[in-house]
Short mmCIF file of C-alpha atoms and ligand atoms in Angstrom, two decimals:
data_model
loop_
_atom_site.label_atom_id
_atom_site.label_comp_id
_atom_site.label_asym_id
_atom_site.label_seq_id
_atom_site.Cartn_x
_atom_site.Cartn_y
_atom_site.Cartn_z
CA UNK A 1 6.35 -19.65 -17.19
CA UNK A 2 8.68 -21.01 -19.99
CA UNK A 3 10.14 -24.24 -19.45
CA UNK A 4 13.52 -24.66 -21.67
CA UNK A 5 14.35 -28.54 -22.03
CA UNK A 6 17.97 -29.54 -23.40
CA UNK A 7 18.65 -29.99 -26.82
CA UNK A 8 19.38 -33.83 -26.02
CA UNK A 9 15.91 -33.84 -24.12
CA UNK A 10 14.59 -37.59 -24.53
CA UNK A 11 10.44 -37.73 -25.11
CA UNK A 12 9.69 -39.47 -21.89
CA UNK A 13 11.80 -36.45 -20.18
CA UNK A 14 9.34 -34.01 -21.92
CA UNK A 15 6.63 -36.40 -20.85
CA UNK A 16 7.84 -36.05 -17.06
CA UNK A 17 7.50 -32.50 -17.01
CA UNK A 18 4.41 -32.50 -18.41
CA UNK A 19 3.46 -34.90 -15.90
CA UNK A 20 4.55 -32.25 -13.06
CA UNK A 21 2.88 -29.64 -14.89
CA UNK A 22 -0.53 -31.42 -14.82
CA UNK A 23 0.01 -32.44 -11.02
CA UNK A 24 0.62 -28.66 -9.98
CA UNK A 25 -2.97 -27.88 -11.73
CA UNK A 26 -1.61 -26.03 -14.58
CA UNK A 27 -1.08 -26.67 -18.58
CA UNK A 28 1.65 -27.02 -20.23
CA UNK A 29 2.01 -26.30 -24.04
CA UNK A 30 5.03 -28.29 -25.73
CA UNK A 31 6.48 -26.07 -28.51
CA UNK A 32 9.21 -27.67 -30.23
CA UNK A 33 11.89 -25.86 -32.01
CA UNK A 34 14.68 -26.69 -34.30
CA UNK A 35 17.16 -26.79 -31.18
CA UNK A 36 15.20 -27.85 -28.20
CA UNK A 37 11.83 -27.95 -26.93
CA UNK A 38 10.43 -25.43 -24.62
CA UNK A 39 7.01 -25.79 -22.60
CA UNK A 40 5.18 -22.69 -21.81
CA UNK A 41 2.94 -23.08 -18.92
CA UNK A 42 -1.08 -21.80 -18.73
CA UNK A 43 -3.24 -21.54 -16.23
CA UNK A 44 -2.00 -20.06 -12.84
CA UNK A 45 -3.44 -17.19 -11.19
CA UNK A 46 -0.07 -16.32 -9.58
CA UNK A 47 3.33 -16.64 -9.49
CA UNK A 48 5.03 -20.18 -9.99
CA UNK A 49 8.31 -21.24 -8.58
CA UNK A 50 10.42 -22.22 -10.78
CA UNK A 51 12.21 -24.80 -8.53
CA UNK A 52 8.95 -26.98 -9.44
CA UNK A 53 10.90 -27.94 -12.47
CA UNK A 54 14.42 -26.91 -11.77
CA UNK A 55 15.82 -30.66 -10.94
CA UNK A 56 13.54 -32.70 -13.40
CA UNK A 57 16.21 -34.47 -16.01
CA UNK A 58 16.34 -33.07 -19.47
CA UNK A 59 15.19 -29.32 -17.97
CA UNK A 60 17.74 -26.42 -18.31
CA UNK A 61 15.75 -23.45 -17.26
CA UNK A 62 12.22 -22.86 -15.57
CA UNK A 63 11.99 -18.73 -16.61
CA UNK A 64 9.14 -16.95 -15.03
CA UNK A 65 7.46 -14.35 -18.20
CA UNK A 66 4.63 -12.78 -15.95
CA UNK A 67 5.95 -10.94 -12.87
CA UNK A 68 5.72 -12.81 -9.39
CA UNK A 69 3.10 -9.40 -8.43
CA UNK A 70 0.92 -11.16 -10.93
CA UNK A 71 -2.59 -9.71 -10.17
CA UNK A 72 -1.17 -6.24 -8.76
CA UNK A 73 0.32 -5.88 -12.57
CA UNK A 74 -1.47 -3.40 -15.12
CA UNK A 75 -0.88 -6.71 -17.41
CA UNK A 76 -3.68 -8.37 -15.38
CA UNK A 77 -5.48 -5.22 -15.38
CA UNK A 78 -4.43 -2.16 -17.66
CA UNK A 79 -6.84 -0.12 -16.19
CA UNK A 80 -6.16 1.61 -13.40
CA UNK A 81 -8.07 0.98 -9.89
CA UNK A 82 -10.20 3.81 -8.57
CA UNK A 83 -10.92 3.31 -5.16
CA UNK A 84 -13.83 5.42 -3.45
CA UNK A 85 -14.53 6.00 0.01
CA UNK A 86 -18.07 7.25 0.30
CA UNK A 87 -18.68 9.89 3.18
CA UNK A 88 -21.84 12.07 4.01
CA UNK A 89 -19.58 15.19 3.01
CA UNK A 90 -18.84 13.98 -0.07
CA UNK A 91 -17.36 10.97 -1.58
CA UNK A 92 -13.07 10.58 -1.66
CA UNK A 93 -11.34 8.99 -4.54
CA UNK A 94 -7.97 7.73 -5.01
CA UNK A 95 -7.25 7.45 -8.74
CA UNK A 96 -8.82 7.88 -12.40
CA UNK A 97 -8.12 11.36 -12.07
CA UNK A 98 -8.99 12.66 -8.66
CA UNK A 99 -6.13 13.65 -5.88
CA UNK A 100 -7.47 11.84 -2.49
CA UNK A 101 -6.02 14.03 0.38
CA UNK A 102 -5.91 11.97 4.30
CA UNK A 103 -5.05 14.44 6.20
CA UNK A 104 -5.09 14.07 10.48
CA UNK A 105 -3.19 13.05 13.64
CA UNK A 106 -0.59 10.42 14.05
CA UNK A 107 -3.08 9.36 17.03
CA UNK A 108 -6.01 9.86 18.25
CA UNK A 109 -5.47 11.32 22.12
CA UNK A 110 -8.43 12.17 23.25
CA UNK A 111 -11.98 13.82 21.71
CA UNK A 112 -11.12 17.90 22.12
CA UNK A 113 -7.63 17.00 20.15
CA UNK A 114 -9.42 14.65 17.43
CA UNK A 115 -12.20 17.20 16.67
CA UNK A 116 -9.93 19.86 16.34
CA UNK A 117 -8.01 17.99 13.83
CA UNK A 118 -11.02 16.76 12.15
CA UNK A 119 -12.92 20.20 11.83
CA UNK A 120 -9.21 21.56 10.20
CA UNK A 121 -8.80 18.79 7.73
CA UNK A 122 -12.07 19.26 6.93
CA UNK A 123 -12.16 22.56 6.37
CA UNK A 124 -8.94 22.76 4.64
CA UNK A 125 -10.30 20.77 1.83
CA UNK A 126 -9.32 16.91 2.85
CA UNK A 127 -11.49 14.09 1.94
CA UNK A 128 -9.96 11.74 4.30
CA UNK A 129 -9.68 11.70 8.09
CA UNK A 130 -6.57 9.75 9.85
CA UNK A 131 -5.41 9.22 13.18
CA UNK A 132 -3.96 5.93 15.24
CA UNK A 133 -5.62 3.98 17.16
CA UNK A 134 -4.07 1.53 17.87
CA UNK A 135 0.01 2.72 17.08
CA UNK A 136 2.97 0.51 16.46
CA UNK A 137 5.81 2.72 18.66
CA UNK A 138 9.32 1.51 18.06
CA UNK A 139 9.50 2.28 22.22
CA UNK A 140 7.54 0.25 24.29
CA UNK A 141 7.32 3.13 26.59
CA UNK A 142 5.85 5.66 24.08
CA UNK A 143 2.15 6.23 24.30
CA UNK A 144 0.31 3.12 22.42
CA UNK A 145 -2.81 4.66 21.22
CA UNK A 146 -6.36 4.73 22.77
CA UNK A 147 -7.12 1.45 21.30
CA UNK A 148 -11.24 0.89 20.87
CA UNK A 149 -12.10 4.05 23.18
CA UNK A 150 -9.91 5.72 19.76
CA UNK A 151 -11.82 3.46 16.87
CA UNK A 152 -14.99 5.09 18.84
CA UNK A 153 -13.85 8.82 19.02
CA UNK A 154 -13.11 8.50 15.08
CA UNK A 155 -16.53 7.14 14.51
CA UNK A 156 -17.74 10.09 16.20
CA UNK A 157 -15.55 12.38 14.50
CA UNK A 158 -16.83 10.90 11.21
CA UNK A 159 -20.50 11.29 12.28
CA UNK A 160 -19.92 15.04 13.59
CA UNK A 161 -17.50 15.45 9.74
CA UNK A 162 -19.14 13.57 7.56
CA UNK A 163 -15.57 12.75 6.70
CA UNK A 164 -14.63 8.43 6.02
CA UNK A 165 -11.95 7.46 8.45
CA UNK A 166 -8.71 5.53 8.14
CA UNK A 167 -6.98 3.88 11.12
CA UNK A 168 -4.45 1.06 11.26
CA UNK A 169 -4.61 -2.14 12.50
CA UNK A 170 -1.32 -3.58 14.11
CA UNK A 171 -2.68 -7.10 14.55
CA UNK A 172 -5.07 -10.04 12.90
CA UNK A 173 -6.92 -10.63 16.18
CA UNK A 174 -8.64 -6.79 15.88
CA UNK A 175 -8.47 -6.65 12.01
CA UNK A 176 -12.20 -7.15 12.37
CA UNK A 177 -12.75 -4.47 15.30
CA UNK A 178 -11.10 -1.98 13.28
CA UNK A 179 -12.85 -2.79 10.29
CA UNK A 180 -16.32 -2.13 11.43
CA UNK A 181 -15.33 1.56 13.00
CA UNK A 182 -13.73 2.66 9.49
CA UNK A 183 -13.83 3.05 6.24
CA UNK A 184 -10.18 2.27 4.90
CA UNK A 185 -7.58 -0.12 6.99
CA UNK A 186 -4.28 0.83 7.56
CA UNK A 187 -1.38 -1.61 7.14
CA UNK A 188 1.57 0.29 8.50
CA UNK A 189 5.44 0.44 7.47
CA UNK A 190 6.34 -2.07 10.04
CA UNK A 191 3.50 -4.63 9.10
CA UNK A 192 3.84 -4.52 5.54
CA UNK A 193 5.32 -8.19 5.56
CA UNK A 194 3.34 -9.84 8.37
CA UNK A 195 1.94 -11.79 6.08
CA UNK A 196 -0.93 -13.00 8.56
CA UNK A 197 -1.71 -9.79 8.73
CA UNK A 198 -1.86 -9.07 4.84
CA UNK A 199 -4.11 -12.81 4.72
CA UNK A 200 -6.51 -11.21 6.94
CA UNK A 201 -6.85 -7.73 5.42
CA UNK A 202 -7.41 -9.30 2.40
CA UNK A 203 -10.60 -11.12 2.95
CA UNK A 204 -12.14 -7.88 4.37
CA UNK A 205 -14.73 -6.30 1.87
CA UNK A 206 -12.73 -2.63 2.77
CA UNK A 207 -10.05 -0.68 1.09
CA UNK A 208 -6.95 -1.32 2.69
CA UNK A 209 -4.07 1.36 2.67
CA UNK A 210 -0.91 -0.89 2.46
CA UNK A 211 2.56 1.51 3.53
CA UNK A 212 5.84 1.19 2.06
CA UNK A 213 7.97 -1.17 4.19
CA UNK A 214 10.84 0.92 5.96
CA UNK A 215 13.73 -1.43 4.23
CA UNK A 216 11.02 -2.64 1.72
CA UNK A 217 12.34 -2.91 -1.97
CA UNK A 218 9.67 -1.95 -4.14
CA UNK A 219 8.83 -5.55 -5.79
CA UNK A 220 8.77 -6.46 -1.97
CA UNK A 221 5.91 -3.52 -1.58
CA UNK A 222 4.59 -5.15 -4.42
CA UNK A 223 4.34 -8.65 -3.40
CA UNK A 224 2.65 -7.01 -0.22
CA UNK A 225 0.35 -5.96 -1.95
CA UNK A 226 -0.32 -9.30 -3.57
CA UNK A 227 -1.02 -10.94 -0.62
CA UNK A 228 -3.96 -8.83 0.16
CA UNK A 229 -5.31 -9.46 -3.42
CA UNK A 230 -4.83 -12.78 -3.54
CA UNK A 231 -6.96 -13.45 -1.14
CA UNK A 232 -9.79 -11.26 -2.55
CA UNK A 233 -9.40 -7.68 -1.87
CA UNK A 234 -8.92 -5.63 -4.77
CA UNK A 235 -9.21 -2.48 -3.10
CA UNK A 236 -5.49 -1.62 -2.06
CA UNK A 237 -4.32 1.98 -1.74
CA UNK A 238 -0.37 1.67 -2.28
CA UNK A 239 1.38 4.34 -0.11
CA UNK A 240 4.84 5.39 -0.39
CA UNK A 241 6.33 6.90 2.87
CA UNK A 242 9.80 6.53 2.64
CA UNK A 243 12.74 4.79 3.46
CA UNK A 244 15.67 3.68 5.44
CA UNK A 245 18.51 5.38 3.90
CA UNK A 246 22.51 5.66 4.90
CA UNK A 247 20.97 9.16 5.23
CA UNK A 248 19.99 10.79 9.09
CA UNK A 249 19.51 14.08 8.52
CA UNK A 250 15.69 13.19 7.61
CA UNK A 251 13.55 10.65 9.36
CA UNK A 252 13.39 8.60 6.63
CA UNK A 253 14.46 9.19 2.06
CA UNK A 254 11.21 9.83 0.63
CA UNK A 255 11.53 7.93 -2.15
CA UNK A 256 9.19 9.98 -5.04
CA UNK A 257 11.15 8.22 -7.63
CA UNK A 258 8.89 4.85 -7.14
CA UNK A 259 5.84 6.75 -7.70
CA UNK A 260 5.86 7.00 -11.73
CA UNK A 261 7.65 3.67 -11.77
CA UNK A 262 4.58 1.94 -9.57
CA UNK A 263 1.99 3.80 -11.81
CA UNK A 264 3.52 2.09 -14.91
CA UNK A 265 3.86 -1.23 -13.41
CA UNK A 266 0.85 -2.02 -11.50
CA UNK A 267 -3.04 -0.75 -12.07
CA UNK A 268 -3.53 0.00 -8.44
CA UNK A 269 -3.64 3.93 -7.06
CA UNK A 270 -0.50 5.26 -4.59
CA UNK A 271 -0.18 8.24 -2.46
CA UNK A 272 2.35 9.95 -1.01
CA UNK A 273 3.39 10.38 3.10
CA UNK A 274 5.33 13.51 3.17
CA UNK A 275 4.61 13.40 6.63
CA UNK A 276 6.77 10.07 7.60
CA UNK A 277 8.87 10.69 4.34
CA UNK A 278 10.46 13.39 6.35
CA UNK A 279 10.13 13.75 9.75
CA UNK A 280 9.81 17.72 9.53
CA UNK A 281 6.91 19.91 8.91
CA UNK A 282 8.71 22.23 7.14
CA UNK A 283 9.37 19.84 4.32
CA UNK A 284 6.18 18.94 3.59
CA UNK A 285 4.82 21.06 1.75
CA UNK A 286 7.11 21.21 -0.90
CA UNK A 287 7.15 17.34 -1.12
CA UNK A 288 3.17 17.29 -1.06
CA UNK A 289 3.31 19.59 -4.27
CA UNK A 290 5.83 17.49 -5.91
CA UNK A 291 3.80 14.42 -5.40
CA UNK A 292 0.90 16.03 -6.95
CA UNK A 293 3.11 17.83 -9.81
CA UNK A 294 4.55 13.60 -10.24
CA UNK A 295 1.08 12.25 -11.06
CA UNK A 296 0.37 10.20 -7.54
CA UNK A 297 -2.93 9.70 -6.29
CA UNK A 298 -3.37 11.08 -3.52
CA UNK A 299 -1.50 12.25 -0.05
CA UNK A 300 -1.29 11.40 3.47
CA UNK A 301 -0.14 14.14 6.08
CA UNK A 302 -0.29 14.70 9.76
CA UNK A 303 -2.19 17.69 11.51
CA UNK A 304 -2.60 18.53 15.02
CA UNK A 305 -3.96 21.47 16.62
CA UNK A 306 -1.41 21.75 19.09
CA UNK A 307 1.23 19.84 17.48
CA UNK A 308 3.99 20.75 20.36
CA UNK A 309 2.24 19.13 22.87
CA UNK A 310 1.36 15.69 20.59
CA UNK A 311 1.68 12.21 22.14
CA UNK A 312 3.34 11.64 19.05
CA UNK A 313 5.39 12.60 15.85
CA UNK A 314 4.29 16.65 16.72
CA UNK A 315 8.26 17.54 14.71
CA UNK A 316 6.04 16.43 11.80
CA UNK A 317 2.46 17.48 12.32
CA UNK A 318 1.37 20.82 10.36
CA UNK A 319 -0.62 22.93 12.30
CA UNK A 320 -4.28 23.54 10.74
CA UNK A 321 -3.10 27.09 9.36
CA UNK A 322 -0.12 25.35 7.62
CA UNK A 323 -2.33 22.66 6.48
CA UNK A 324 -4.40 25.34 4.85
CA UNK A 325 -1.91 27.25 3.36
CA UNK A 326 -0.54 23.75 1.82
CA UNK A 327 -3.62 23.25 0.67
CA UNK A 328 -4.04 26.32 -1.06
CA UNK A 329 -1.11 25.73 -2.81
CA UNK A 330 -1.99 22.53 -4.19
CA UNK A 331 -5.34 23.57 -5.65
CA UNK A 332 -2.92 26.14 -8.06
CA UNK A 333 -1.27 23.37 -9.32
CA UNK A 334 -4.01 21.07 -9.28
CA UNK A 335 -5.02 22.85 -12.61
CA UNK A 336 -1.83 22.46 -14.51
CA UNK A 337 -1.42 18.91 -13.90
CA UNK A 338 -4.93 18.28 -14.28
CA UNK A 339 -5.81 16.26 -11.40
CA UNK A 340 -8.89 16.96 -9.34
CA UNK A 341 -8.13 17.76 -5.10
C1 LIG B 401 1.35 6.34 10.60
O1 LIG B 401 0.83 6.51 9.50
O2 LIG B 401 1.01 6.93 11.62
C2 LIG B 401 2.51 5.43 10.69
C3 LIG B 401 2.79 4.79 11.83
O3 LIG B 401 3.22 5.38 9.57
P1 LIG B 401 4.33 4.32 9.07
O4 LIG B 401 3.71 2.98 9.24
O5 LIG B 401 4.54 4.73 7.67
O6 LIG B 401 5.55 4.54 9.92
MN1 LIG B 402 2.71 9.14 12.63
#
């Protein structure tokens, strides 16, 4: 931060801010000019406010230089984050190169459906395997996820695959629960600023995959994904799955733009949900090739074996065939853009 005193600024004025600076823990360097006298300020791990300083006499401007996303920015770390999920069938990695595909149901319903989607993904080439347990449906009517019998069914779909597991978590009193039956957390669209939430996920020793907000502006994905760091977590898997448009004809605008923007400002790895993006099977294909052709990390789609008869978003779901086939496709252009599936 760069405090900017008035030209007319008396000494003891300077003095008082320095005096503020020193109270909030930080260090201020007085760096006088030949108009005015500006104080940069050392020493803060994160953002500060500049209403700290705003009022003091003598100050005209408190200007922030680092961004508020402090720690998610590549100028806190220029390298990028790899994060690797380790799983007896081989180990998935989001970033440094490698193409992480989650591939799986919107929920878990019940052990036939999950190893069927499990066994596909698997053998379609995807390193990841998703599915709900516990799912945040904007009906309270719609079906609401197995809950723990689900968390178990996924660690037995992970012990029968070989395949790490990722499964949201809706609320901080099971953040724990879910932890210990996967291998990556969830923080869904509709959590992404329940800040307890983001508090608690963040003093896990897991990855956590933090989603897109549905009205979320990207520095508000951003700041998200602060939280979780903040409070020790480095391990966050950004993933962009759209958003609330004037648009209706799709579920949601799957916003691919953000994706080379986030990879220049921030170190940590994003995927794409072409799945959520859209709302239609039929679209995402295309859009899971153009996320790989854009340099993301990774991708998250929905598969079901059946996916007309799913307790939920089947209009979305590719069947295993079409997840193969998808698949197939991306390996081509895996090779041209040089990332590894
Ligand atoms: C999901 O991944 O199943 C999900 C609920 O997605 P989102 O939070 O992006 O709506
Ligand atoms: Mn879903």
């Amino acid at each position: 931060m760069l405090i900017l005193m008035r030209p007319d600024a008396s000494p003891s004025q300077i003095d008082e801010v320095m005096e503020r600076i020193r109270e909030l823990g930080f260090t201020g360097h007085p760096m006088p000019g030949t108009q005015r006298v500006a104080i940069g300020v050392t020493g803060n791990d994160g953002a500060i406010e500049p209403a700290h300083f705003s009022r003091y006499p003598g100050v005209v401007e408190a200007v922030a230089v680092s961004k508020p996303w402090k720690q998610v920015s590549r100028e806190w770390r220029p390298e990028d984050t790899v994060i690797t999920l380790a799983g007896a069938a081989g180990n998935a990695q989001f970033g440094g190169g490698r193409f992480g595909v989650i591939a799986g149901p919107c929920a878990v319903e019940n052990r036939e459906q999950l190893f069927a989607s499990a066994d596909a993904v698997k053998a379609g080439g995807a390193r990841v395997l998703r599915g709900g347990a516990y799912k945040p449906r904007t009906s309270p009517y719609s079906f609401q996820g197995m809950k723990e019998e689900g968390l178990k069914l996924l660690a037995e779909a992970r012990a029968r695959t070989g395949l790490p597991v990722v499964t949201e978590v809706v609320d901080t009193a099971n953040v724990e629960l879910v932890a210990e039956y996967s291998d990556m957390v969830q923080v869904g669209a509709r959590n992404m600023q329940n800040f307890a939430l983001l508090e608690a996920v963040g003093r896990l020793k897991k990855p956590v995959m933090l989603k897109r907000g549905l009205s979320a502006t990207i520095q508000e994905f951003l700041m998200a994904a602060e939280y979780i760091i903040k409070n020790g977590n480095r391990e966050v898997l950004l993933c962009e799955r759209g958003i609330r448009t004037f648009e209706t004809m799709t579920r949601n605008t799957l916003d691919l733009g953000s994706i080379p923007l986030i990879k220049r400002l921030t170190h940590l790895p994003i995927i794409v949900d072409p799945s959520h993006g859209t709302g239609d099977w039929r679209s995402v294909p295309a859009l899971a090739r153009a996320a790989l052709a854009l340099g993301a990390d990774g991708l998250m789609v929905e598969v079901h074996p059946d996916p007309a008869k799913a307790l939920s978003d089947g209009p979305q779901s590719l069947t295993p065939a079409k997840f193969g086939e998808m698949m197939e496709s991306l390996r081509a252009i895996s090779h041209v853009v040089g990332l590894e599936l």
